[in-house]
Coordinates of C-alpha atoms and ligand atoms in Angstrom, one line a residue:
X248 CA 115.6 146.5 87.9
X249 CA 113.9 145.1 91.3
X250 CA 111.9 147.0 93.4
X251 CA 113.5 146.5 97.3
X252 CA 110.7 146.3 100.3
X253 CA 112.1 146.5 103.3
X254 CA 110.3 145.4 106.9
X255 CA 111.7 146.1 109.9
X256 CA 109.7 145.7 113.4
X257 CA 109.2 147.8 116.6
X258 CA 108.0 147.8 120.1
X259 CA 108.5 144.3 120.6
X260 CA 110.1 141.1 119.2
X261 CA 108.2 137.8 117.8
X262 CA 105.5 140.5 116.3
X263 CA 105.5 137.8 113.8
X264 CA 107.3 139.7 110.7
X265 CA 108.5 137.2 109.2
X266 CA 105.1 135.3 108.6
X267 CA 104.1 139.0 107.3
X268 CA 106.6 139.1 105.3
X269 CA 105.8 135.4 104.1
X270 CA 102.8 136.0 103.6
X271 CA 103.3 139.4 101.9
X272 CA 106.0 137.6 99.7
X273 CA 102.4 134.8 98.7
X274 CA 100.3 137.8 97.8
X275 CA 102.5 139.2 95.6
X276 CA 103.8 135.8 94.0
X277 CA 99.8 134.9 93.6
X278 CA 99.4 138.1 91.3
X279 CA 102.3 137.5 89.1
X280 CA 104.8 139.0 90.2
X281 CA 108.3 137.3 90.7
X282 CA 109.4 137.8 94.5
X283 CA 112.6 137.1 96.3
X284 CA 113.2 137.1 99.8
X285 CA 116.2 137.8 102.1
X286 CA 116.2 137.2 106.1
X287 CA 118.8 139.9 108.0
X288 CA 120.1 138.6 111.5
X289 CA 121.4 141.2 113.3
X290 CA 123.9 139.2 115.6
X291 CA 127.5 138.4 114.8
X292 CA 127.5 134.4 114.4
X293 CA 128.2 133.7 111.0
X294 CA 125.3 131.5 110.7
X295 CA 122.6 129.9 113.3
X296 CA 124.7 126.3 112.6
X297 CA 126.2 126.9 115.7
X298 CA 123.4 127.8 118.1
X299 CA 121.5 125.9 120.5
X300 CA 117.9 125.7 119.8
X301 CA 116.9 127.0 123.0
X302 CA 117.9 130.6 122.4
X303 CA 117.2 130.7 118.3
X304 CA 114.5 128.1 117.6
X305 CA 115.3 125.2 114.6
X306 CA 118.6 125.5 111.8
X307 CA 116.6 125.6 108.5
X308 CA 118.6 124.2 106.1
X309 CA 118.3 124.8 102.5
X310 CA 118.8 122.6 99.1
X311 CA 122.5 124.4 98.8
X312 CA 122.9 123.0 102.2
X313 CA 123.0 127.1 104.4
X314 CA 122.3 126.7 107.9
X315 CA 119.6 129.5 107.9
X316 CA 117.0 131.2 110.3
X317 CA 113.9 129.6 110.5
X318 CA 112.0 132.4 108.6
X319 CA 113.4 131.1 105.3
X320 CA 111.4 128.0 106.0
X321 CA 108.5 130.6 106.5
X322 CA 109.5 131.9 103.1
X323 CA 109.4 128.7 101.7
X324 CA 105.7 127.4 102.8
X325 CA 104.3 130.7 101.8
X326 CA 106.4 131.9 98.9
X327 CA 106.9 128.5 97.3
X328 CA 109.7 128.8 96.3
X329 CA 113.3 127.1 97.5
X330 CA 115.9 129.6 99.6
X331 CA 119.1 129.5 99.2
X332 CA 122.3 130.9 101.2
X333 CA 122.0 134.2 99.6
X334 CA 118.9 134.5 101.0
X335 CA 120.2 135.1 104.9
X336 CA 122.9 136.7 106.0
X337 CA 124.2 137.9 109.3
X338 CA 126.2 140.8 110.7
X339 CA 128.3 137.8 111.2
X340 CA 128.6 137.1 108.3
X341 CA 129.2 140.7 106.8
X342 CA 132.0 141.5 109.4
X343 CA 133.5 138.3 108.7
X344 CA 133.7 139.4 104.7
X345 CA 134.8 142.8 105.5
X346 CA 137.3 141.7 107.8
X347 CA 138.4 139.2 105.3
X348 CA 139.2 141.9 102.7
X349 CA 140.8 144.2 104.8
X350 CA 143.6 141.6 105.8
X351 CA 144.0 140.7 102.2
X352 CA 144.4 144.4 101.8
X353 CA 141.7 145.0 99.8
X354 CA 140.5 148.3 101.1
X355 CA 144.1 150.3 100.0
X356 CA 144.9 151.5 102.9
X357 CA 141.7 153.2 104.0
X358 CA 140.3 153.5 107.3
X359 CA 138.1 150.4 107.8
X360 CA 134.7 151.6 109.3
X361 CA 130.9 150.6 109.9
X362 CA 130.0 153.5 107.4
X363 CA 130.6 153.1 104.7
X364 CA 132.6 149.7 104.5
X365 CA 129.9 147.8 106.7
X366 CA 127.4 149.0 105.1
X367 CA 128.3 148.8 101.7
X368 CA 129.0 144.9 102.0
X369 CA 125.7 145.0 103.5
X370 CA 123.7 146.9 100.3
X371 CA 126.2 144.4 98.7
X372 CA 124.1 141.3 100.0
X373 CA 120.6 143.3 98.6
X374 CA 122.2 143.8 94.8
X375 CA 123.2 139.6 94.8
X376 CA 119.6 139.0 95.0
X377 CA 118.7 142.0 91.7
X378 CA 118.3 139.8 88.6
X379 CA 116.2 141.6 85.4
X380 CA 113.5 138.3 85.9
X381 CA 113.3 139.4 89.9
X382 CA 110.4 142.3 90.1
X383 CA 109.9 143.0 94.0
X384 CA 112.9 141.8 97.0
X385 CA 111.6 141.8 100.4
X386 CA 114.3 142.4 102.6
X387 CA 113.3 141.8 106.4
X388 CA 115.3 142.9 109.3
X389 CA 115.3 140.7 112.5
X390 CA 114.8 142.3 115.9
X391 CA 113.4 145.4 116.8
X392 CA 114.5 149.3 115.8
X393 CA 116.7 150.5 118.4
X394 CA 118.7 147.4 118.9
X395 CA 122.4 148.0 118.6
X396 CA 123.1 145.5 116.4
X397 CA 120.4 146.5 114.0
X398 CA 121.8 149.9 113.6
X399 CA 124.1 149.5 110.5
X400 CA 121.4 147.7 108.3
X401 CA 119.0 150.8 109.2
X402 CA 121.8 152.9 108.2
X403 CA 122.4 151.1 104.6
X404 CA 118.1 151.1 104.2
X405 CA 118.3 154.9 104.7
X406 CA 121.1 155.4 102.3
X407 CA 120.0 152.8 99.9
X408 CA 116.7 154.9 99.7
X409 CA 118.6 157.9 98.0
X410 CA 120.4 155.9 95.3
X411 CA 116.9 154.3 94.1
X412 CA 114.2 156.2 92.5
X413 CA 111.6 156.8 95.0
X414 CA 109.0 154.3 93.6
X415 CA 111.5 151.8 93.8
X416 CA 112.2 151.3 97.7
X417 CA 109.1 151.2 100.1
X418 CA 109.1 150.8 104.2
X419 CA 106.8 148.7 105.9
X420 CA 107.0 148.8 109.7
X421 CA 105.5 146.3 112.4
X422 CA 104.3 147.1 115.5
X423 CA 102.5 146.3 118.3
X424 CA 98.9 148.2 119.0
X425 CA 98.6 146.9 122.7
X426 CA 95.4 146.6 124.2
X427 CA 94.9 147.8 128.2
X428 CA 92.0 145.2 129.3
X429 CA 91.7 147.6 132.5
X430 CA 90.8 150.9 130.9
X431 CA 89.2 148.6 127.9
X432 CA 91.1 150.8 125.0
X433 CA 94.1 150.1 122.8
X434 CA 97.3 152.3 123.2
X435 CA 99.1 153.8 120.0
X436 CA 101.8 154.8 121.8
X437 CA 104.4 152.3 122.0
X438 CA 103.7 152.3 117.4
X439 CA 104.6 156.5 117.8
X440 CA 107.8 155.9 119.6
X441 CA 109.0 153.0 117.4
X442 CA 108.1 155.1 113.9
X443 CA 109.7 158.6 115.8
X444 CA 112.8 155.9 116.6
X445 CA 112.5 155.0 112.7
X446 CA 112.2 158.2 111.5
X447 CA 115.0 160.0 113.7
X448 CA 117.2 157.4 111.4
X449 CA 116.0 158.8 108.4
X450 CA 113.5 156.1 107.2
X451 CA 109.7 157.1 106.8
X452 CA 107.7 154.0 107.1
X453 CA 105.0 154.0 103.7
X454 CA 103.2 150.9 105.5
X455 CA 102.2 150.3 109.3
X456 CA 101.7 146.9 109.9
X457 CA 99.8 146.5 113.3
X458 CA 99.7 143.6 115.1
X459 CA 96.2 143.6 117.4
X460 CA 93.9 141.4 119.3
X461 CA 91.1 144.0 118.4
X462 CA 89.6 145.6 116.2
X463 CA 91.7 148.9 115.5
X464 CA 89.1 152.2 114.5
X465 CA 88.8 154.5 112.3
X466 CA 89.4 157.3 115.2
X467 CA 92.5 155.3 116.0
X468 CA 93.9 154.5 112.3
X469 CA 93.5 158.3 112.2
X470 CA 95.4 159.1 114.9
X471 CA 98.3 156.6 114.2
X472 CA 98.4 158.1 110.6
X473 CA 98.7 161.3 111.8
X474 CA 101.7 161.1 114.2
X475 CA 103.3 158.4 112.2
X476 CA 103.1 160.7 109.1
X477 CA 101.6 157.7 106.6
X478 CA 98.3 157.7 105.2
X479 CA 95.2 156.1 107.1
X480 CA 94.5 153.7 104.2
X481 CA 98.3 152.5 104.8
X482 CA 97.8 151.7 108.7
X483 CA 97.0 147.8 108.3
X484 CA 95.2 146.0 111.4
X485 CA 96.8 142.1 111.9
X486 CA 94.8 140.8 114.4
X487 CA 95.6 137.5 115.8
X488 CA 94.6 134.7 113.9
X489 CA 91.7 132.4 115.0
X490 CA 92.6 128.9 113.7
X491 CA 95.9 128.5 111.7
X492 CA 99.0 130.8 110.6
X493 CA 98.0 130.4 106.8
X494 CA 95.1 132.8 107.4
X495 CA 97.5 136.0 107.8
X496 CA 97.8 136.4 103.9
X497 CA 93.7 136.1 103.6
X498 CA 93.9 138.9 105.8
X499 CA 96.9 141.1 104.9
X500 CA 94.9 141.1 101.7
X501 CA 91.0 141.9 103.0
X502 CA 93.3 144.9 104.2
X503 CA 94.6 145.4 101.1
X504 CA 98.0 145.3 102.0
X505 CA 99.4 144.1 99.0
X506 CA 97.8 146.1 96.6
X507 CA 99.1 149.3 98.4
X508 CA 102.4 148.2 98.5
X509 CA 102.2 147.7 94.5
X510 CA 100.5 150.9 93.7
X511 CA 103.7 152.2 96.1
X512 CA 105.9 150.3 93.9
X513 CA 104.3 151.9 90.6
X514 CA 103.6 148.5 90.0
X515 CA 100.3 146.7 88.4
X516 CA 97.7 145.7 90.8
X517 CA 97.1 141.6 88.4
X518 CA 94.0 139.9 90.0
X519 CA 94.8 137.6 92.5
X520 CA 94.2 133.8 92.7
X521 CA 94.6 132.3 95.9
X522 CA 92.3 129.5 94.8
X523 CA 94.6 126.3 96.3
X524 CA 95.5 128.5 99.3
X525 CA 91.6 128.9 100.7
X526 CA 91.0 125.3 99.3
X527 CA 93.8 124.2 102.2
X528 CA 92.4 126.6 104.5
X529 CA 88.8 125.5 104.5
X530 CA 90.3 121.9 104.8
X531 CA 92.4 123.1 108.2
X532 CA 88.8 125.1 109.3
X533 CA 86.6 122.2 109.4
X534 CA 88.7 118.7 109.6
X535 CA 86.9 115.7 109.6
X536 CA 88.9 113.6 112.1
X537 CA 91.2 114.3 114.7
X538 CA 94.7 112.2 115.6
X539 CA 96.8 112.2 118.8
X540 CA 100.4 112.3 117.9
X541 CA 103.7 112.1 120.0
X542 CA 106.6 114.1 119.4
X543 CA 109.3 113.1 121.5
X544 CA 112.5 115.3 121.4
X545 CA 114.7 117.5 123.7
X546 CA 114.1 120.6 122.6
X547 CA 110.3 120.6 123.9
X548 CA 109.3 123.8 125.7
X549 CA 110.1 125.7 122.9
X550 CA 107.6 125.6 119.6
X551 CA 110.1 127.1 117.9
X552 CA 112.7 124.6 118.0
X553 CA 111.2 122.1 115.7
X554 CA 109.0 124.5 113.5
X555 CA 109.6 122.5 110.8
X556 CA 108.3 119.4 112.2
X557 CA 105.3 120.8 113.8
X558 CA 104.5 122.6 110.2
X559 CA 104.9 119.2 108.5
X560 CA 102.7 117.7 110.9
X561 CA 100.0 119.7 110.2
X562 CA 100.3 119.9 106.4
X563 CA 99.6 116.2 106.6
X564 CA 97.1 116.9 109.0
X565 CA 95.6 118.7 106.4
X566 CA 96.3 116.3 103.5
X567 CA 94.2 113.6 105.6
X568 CA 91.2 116.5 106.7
X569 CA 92.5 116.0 109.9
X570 CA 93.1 118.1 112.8
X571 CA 96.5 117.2 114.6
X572 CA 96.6 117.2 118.4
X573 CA 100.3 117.6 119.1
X574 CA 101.4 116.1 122.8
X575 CA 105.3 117.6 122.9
X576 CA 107.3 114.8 124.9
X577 CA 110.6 115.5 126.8
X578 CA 112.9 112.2 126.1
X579 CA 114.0 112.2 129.7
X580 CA 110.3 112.4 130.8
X581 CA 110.2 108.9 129.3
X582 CA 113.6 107.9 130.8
X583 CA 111.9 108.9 134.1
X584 CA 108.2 107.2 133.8
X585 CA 108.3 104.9 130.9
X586 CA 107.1 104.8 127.2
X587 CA 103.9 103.1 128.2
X588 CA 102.9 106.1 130.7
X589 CA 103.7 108.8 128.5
X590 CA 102.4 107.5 125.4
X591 CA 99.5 105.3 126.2
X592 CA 96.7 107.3 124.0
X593 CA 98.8 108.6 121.2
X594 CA 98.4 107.0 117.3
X595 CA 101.5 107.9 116.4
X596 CA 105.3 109.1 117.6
X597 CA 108.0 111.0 116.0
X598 CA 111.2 110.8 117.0
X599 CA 112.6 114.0 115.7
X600 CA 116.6 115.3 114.9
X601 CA 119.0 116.4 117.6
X602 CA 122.2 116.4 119.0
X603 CA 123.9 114.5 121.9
X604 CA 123.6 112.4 124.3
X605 CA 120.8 114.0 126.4
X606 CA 117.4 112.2 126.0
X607 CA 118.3 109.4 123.2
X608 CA 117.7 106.2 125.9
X609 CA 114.1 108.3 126.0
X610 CA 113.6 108.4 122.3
X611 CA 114.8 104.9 122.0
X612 CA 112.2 103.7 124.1
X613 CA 109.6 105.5 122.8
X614 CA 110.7 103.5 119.4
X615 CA 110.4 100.4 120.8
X616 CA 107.1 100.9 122.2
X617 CA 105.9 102.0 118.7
X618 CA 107.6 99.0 117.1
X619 CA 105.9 96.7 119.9
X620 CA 102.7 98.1 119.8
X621 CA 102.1 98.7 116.1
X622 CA 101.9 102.3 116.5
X623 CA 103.0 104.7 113.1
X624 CA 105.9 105.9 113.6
X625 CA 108.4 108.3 111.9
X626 CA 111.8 108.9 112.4
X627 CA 113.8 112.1 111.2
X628 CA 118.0 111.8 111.7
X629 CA 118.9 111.3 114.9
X630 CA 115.0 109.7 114.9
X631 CA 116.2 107.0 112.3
X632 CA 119.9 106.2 114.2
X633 CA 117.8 105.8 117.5
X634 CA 115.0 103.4 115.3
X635 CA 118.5 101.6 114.1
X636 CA 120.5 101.6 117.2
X637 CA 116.6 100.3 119.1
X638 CA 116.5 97.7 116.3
X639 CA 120.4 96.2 116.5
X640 CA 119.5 95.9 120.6
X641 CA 116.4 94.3 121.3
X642 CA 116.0 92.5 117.6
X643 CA 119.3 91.9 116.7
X644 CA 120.4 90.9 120.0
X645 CA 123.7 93.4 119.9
X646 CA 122.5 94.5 123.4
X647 CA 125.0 96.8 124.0
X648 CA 125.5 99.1 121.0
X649 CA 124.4 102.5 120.3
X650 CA 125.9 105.3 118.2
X651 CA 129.6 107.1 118.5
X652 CA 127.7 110.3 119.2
X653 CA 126.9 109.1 122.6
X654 CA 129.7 107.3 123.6
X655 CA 132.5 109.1 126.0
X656 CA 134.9 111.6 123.7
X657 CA 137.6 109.2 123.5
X658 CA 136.6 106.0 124.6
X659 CA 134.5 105.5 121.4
X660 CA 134.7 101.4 120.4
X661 CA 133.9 101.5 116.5
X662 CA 133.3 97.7 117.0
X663 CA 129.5 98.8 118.9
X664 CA 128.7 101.6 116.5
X665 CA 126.1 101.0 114.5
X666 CA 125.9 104.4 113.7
X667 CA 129.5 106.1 113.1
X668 CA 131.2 108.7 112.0
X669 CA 132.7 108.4 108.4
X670 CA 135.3 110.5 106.2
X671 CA 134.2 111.2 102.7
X672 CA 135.3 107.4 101.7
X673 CA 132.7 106.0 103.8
X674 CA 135.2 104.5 106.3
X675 CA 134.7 105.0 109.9
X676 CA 136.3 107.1 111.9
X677 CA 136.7 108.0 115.2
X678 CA 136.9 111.5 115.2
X679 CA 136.1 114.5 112.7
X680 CA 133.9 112.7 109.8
X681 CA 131.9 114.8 107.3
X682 CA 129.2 116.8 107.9
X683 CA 126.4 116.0 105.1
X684 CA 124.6 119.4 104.6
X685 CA 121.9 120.6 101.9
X686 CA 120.0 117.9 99.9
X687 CA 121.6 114.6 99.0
X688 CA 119.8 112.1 96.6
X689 CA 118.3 109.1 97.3
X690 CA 117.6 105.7 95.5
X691 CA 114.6 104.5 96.4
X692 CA 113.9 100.1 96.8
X693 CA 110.7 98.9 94.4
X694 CA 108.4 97.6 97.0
X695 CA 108.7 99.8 100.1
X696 CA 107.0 101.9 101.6
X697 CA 108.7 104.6 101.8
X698 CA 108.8 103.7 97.5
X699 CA 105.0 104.0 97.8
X700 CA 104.5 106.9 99.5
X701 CA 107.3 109.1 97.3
X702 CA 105.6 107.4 94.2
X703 CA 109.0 107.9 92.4
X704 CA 112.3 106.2 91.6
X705 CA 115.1 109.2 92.8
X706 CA 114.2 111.7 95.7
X707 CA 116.2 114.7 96.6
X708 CA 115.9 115.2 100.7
X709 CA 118.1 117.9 102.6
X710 CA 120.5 116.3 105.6
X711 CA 122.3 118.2 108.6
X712 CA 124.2 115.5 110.3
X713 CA 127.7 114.2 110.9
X714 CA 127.1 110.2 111.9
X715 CA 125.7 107.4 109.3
X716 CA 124.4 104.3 109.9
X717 CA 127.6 102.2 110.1
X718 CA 127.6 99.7 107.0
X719 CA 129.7 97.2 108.4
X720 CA 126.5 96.8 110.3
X721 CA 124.2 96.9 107.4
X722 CA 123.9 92.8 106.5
X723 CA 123.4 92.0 110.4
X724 CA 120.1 94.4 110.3
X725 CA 118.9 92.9 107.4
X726 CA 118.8 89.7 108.6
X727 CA 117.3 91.0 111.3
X728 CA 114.4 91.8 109.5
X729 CA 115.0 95.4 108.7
X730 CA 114.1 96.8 105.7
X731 CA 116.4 99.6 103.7
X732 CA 114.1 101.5 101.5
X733 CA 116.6 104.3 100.3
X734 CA 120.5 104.2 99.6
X735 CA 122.7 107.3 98.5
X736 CA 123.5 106.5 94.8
X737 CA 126.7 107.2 94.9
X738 CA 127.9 106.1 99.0
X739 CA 125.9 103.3 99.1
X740 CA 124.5 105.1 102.4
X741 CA 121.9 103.9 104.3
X742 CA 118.9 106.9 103.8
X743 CA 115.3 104.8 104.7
X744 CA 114.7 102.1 106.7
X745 CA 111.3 100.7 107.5
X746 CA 109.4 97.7 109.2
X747 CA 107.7 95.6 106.8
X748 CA 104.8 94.2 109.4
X749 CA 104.1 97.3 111.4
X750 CA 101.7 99.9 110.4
X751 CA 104.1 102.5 109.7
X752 CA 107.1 102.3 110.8
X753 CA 109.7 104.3 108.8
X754 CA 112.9 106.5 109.5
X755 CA 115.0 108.7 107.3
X756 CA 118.3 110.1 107.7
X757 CA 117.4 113.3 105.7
X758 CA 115.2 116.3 107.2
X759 CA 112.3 116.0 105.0
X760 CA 109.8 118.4 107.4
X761 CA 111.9 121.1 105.2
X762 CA 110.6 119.9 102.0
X763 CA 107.0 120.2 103.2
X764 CA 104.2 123.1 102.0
X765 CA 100.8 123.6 103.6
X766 CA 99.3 123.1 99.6
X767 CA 101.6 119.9 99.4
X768 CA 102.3 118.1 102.3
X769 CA 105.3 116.1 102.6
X770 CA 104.9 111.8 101.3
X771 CA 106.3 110.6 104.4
X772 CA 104.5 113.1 106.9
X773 CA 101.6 112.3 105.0
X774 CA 101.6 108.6 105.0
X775 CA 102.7 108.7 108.5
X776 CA 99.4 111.1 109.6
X777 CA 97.2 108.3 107.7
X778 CA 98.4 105.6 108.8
X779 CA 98.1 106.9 112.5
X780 CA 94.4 107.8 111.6
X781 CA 93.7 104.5 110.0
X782 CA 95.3 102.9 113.8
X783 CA 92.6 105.4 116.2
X784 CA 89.3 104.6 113.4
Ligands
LIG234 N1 123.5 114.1 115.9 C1 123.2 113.3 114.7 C2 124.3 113.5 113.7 O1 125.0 114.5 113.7 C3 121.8 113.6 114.1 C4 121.7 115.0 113.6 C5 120.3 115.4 113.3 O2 119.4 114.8 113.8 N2 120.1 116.4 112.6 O3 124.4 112.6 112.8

């Protein structure tokens, strides 16, 4: 049988908990032990497919093709280990379920109600994950304690609890330990109401998590032990860290963290070895060079929209001992002052994924000042249809084509898409098409290179898009000088293109940022990085 962790956070939101949990997940994987991980959303979409990036950061998408929340790609870089569907679910998509079953009149006539039916779908979720080769499941719970929408997964934890032994479920809380700059002290407070909130639920945290900019005491570790009714040793300080994400597992275990949680678990305490993890570290504490690059999307002002990317960006960073100094570009910013302004001192742009119209005549000339100026370049999606659509324009001559996407709901003209919509024949249509989702294999050409930086044959990448390059177009680019480096095996689909005198210039219509570990950066993201260094040496 599994042993179940579950995480929930107080006092505030973005405490970070599901790094902790990512990180907790690394620890525990690093001494042997067999960890799976499961992300609960409290809100009622189904999945985060539909939702702007604005409000809930970047879709992850998984090799089964789930739309996802963004911690699974936390779980991923940390863990290493591949999520799948089963690995997130929303109240969504536990309403939807129950619902489901009580039309089909599964529930005999009962009374359909949050407790127990709700809830039982929801332990439901936890006992899909047990397998006898699965030793610890860390369950975390998104938002804080007190949300409404949080209340009926509290409700299962605390009944769940009573149906395990005791050694088998443990509670770690997060919270907030604020620190008052006036009066110079930190304030425990705000940790006591969230663990009272916790506890008037019925669940009795074993481990405080505490995120700090300080140094917490012993006098206050006392004190928050006391009237949160764990022991001191269990009260664990996470201060901020000072140079990179990947350090919170170095600390979470100089605090012992995961060795509490095991002894909790009546599990072994295996010695640890973390030995590629510090290796990467001390590579991101002390690079050796530093490059400027672009990233030119619409989704700026908020980090979390293109995690994935930025993540990538620095794995390769680290891959090359460089540092990465990330200038975040609004397309329209472009559309408004010009490629040349905006990007004069950067040594390398990436033209990210996306949806829409908004900002693509941006991105598009952002691409052709990279193609025109011998600056690396990288496009992911949408990045590769703007690199093709840039291409078919100013080298082809096709001046006025562009992709379906962005022409007028319907007025499309298939004749000036050269990138389309296509059913699941691979003929172009004007309206629905197929959404490609999860990973999708790839053929890669002998003397590209993308070929060369994959160093293998077949690649597996993961898409999230609707529109293909249009292969009516296909010969007319080709003879235009571009390059296809990767082809869907079976569709014939266009996956790579590249220049063959630039630098690095290379597009893909998969997502590969999601492929990418901090101990492994990603071929293309890698390549990409040293090609922009070997441009600013
Ligand atoms: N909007 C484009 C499509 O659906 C690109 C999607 C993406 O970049 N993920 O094909």
């Amino acid at each position: 049988m599994s042993k179940f962790v579950f995480i929930t956070g107080g006092v505030v939101s973005s405490l970070g908990k599901g790094l902790t949990s990512a990180s907790i997940g690394l620890l525990l994987r690093s001494r042997g032990w067999n960890v799976e991980m499961l992300k609960m959303d409290p809100y009622l979409n189904v999945d985060p497919g539909t939702m702007n990036p604005f409000q809930h950061g970047e879709v992850y998408v998984t090799e089964d093709g789930a739309e996802t929340d963004l911690d699974l790609g936390h779980y991923e870089r940390f863990v290493g280990k591949y999520m799948h569907q089963k690995n997130n679910i929303t109240s969504g998509a536990i309403y939807m379920s129950v619902i489901q079953k009580e039309r089909h009149g599964d529930f005999d006539g009962a009374t359909v109600q949050v407790v127990p039916h709700i809830t039982n779908a929801i332990k439901e979720s936890w006992l899909r994950l047990e397998k006898p080769e699965i030793d610890v499941i860390m369950i975390e719970l998104g938002g804080t304690v007190g949300d409404i929408e949080g209340a009926p997964f509290l409700e299962a934890m605390r009944q769940f609890q009573l149906e395990r032994p005791r050694e088998d479920v443990a509670f770690i809380h997060m919270t907030l330990i604020p620190y008052l700059r006036a009066s110079g002290e930190v304030k425990t407070k705000p940790t006591q109401h969230s663990v009272q909130k916790l506890r008037e639920i019925g669940i009795q945290p074993d481990l405080l998590i505490c995120r700090t900019t300080q140094n917490i005491s012993e006098e206050h570790r006392r004190k928050i032990a006391m009237f949160c009714n764990v022991r001191p040793e269990n009260v664990i300080e996470e201060q901020d860290v000072e140079f990179s994400i990947y350090q919170v597992p170095v600390m979470l275990m100089e605090e012992r963290t995961d060795e509490i949680l095991l002894k909790r678990l009546g599990l072994e305490v295996p010695p640890i070895d973390l030995t590629q993890w510090n290796d990467m570290l001390e590579k991101v504490r002390q690079p050796r060079e530093r490059v400027k690059i672009a990233v030119v999307g619409k989704y700026i002002s908020l980090t979390d929209s293109y995690k994935s990317i930025y993540e990538a960006l620095t794995h390769a960073g680290i891959a090359n001992h460089a540092a990465i100094d990330l200038l975040r570009v609004e397309a329209e910013e472009i559309e408004e002052q010009g490629a040349a302004n905006v990007l004069r001192d950067v040594q390398g742009i990436l033209v990210p994924g996306g949806f829409g119209n908004r900002g693509v005549e941006g991105k598009i000339a952002a691409i052709q000042y990279a193609r025109e100026n011998q600056i690396p370049f990288l496009g992911i999606c949408l990045g590769l249809q703007c690199a093709v659509v840039e291409f078919a324009r100013h080298v082809c001559g096709l001046q006025d084509v562009g992709s379906m996407e962005w022409m007028e709901p319907g007025k499309e003209d298939i004749s000036k898409a050269v990138v389309a919509l296509m059913d699941s024949q691979q003929n172009v249509v004007e309206r629905g098409g197929t959404m490609r989702l999860g990973a999708y294999a790839c053929w890669l050409h002998e003397g590209t290179k993308a070929r060369e930086a994959y160093g293998v044959e077949m690649i597996r990448e993961r898409h999230r898009h609707r529109y293909e390059v249009n292969p009516q177009f296909v010969e007319r680019l080709r003879r235009g000088g571009l390059v296809i480096s990767g082809n869907n095996p079976d569709s014939e689909l266009v996956e790579i293109v590249e220049l063959p005198d630039h630098p690095w210039f290379v597009a893909t219509q998969a997502h590969p940022e999601f492929r990418s570990q901090p101990v492994l950066a990603h071929p293309l993201f890698r390549e990409f990085v040293a090609a922009a260094l070997r441009t600013s040496r």
